[in-house]
Amino acid sequence: MSSRRGEKIGWIGGWIGGFLWVAILSVLFLVEGRALVGAAGLGIVAIAAALIWLAAPWRHPKTAFWKLLLAPYALLAASIAWAVLAWGVDAVRAEGVSPWSVAILLPMLLPFFTGGRRRWSDGDR
């Protein structure tokens, strides 16, 4: 049985990349003197790090990927809401963002459909 190192790096690295913008934005808010908003963002990043590790498929080899994706995706959605609230809804609208802009995020849901029923243990065959 292989260690499947590349898949593990993909899971961890992909999710780190998905939440990297939250860490960067949090630091920017801290530099601006918005300590509460920046700290909340860093809290999201800390929770994300824990979820990435706790929901890792090799830790739950018999669980379908779609179930393991739920918690990180929910936190990613919460982080988008955090960013909108931190900037202010009016400021976001002034930038030309509308509720229809969410449609651009729909491709992020592809993993639910492309590999959602798969389990980690399926790769051991």
Protein backbone atom coordinates (compact mmCIF):
# COMPACT_ATOMS: atom_id res chain seq x y z
CA MET A 1 0.00 0.00 0.00
CA SER A 2 1.42 3.40 -1.00
CA SER A 3 1.48 6.48 1.17
CA ARG A 4 -0.41 8.45 -1.52
CA ARG A 5 1.71 11.44 -0.63
CA GLY A 6 0.66 13.47 -3.66
CA GLU A 7 -3.03 13.16 -2.81
CA LYS A 8 -2.35 14.23 0.75
CA ILE A 9 -0.37 17.24 -0.44
CA GLY A 10 -3.22 18.06 -2.83
CA TRP A 11 -5.82 18.00 -0.05
CA ILE A 12 -3.79 20.09 2.38
CA GLY A 13 -2.27 22.42 -0.20
CA GLY A 14 -5.54 22.97 -2.02
CA TRP A 15 -7.39 23.93 1.12
CA ILE A 16 -4.54 26.13 2.33
CA GLY A 17 -4.69 27.90 -1.01
CA GLY A 18 -8.44 28.24 -0.64
CA PHE A 19 -8.10 30.03 2.69
CA LEU A 20 -4.90 31.97 1.99
CA TRP A 21 -6.88 35.03 0.92
CA VAL A 22 -8.55 35.11 4.35
CA ALA A 23 -5.16 35.19 6.09
CA ILE A 24 -3.88 37.95 3.80
CA LEU A 25 -7.04 40.01 4.20
CA SER A 26 -6.91 39.54 7.98
CA VAL A 27 -3.37 40.90 8.12
CA LEU A 28 -4.42 43.87 6.00
CA PHE A 29 -7.29 44.61 8.39
CA LEU A 30 -4.87 44.37 11.34
CA VAL A 31 -2.47 46.80 9.63
CA GLU A 32 -5.40 49.18 9.07
CA GLY A 33 -6.07 49.07 12.81
CA ARG A 34 -9.25 47.00 12.53
CA ALA A 35 -8.17 44.54 15.20
CA LEU A 36 -11.51 42.84 15.81
CA VAL A 37 -12.15 42.13 12.12
CA GLY A 38 -8.55 41.01 11.59
CA ALA A 39 -8.61 38.74 14.62
CA ALA A 40 -11.90 37.23 13.47
CA GLY A 41 -10.32 36.47 10.11
CA LEU A 42 -7.31 34.85 11.75
CA GLY A 43 -9.75 32.83 13.85
CA ILE A 44 -11.38 31.61 10.64
CA VAL A 45 -7.94 30.62 9.34
CA ALA A 46 -7.18 28.72 12.55
CA ILE A 47 -10.49 26.88 12.38
CA ALA A 48 -9.83 26.14 8.71
CA ALA A 49 -6.44 24.62 9.55
CA ALA A 50 -8.07 22.37 12.14
CA LEU A 51 -10.87 21.38 9.75
CA ILE A 52 -8.44 20.64 6.93
CA TRP A 53 -6.62 18.21 9.17
CA LEU A 54 -9.63 16.74 10.97
CA ALA A 55 -11.64 16.19 7.77
CA ALA A 56 -8.70 14.73 5.85
CA PRO A 57 -9.87 11.72 3.84
CA TRP A 58 -7.03 9.46 5.01
CA ARG A 59 -8.26 9.96 8.56
CA HIS A 60 -11.73 8.77 7.50
CA PRO A 61 -11.04 6.26 4.71
CA LYS A 62 -14.58 4.83 4.58
CA THR A 63 -16.38 8.21 4.44
CA ALA A 64 -17.50 9.62 1.09
CA PHE A 65 -15.56 12.69 0.02
CA TRP A 66 -18.70 14.80 -0.27
CA LYS A 67 -19.28 14.43 3.48
CA LEU A 68 -15.69 15.40 4.23
CA LEU A 69 -16.01 18.47 2.01
CA LEU A 70 -19.04 19.86 3.82
CA ALA A 71 -17.26 21.44 6.81
CA PRO A 72 -14.43 23.17 4.88
CA TYR A 73 -16.87 24.41 2.23
CA ALA A 74 -19.22 25.76 4.90
CA LEU A 75 -16.33 27.61 6.50
CA LEU A 76 -15.27 28.94 3.11
CA ALA A 77 -18.80 30.31 2.60
CA ALA A 78 -18.66 31.85 6.08
CA SER A 79 -15.34 33.48 5.24
CA ILE A 80 -16.89 35.11 2.17
CA ALA A 81 -19.67 36.46 4.38
CA TRP A 82 -17.02 37.67 6.87
CA ALA A 83 -15.22 39.57 4.10
CA VAL A 84 -18.42 41.20 2.81
CA LEU A 85 -19.43 42.25 6.32
CA ALA A 86 -15.90 43.47 7.11
CA TRP A 87 -15.84 45.72 4.06
CA GLY A 88 -19.47 46.67 4.37
CA VAL A 89 -22.20 45.68 1.97
CA ASP A 90 -22.37 49.17 0.46
CA ALA A 91 -18.63 49.20 -0.26
CA VAL A 92 -18.88 45.80 -1.92
CA ARG A 93 -21.81 46.97 -4.06
CA ALA A 94 -19.86 50.10 -5.01
CA GLU A 95 -17.20 47.80 -6.47
CA GLY A 96 -19.82 46.34 -8.79
CA VAL A 97 -20.40 43.10 -6.92
CA SER A 98 -23.98 41.90 -6.96
CA PRO A 99 -25.73 38.75 -5.76
CA TRP A 100 -25.29 37.43 -9.31
CA SER A 101 -21.54 37.56 -8.77
CA VAL A 102 -21.92 34.46 -6.66
CA ALA A 103 -22.51 32.51 -9.88
CA ILE A 104 -18.81 32.84 -10.64
CA LEU A 105 -18.13 30.70 -7.55
CA LEU A 106 -20.27 27.77 -8.71
CA PRO A 107 -17.33 25.90 -10.34
CA MET A 108 -15.89 25.57 -6.83
CA LEU A 109 -18.62 23.01 -6.18
CA LEU A 110 -17.38 20.64 -8.89
CA PRO A 111 -15.57 18.34 -6.43
CA PHE A 112 -18.95 17.38 -4.99
CA PHE A 113 -19.94 16.03 -8.39
CA THR A 114 -16.67 14.72 -9.80
CA GLY A 115 -15.47 12.74 -6.83
CA GLY A 116 -18.04 13.18 -4.13
CA ARG A 117 -19.08 9.54 -3.86
CA ARG A 118 -15.49 8.32 -3.87
CA ARG A 119 -13.82 7.32 -0.61
CA TRP A 120 -10.16 7.29 0.35
CA SER A 121 -10.25 3.52 0.69
CA ASP A 122 -11.33 3.26 -2.98
CA GLY A 123 -7.79 4.22 -3.99
CA ASP A 124 -6.26 1.29 -2.12
CA ARG A 125 -7.45 -1.21 -4.73
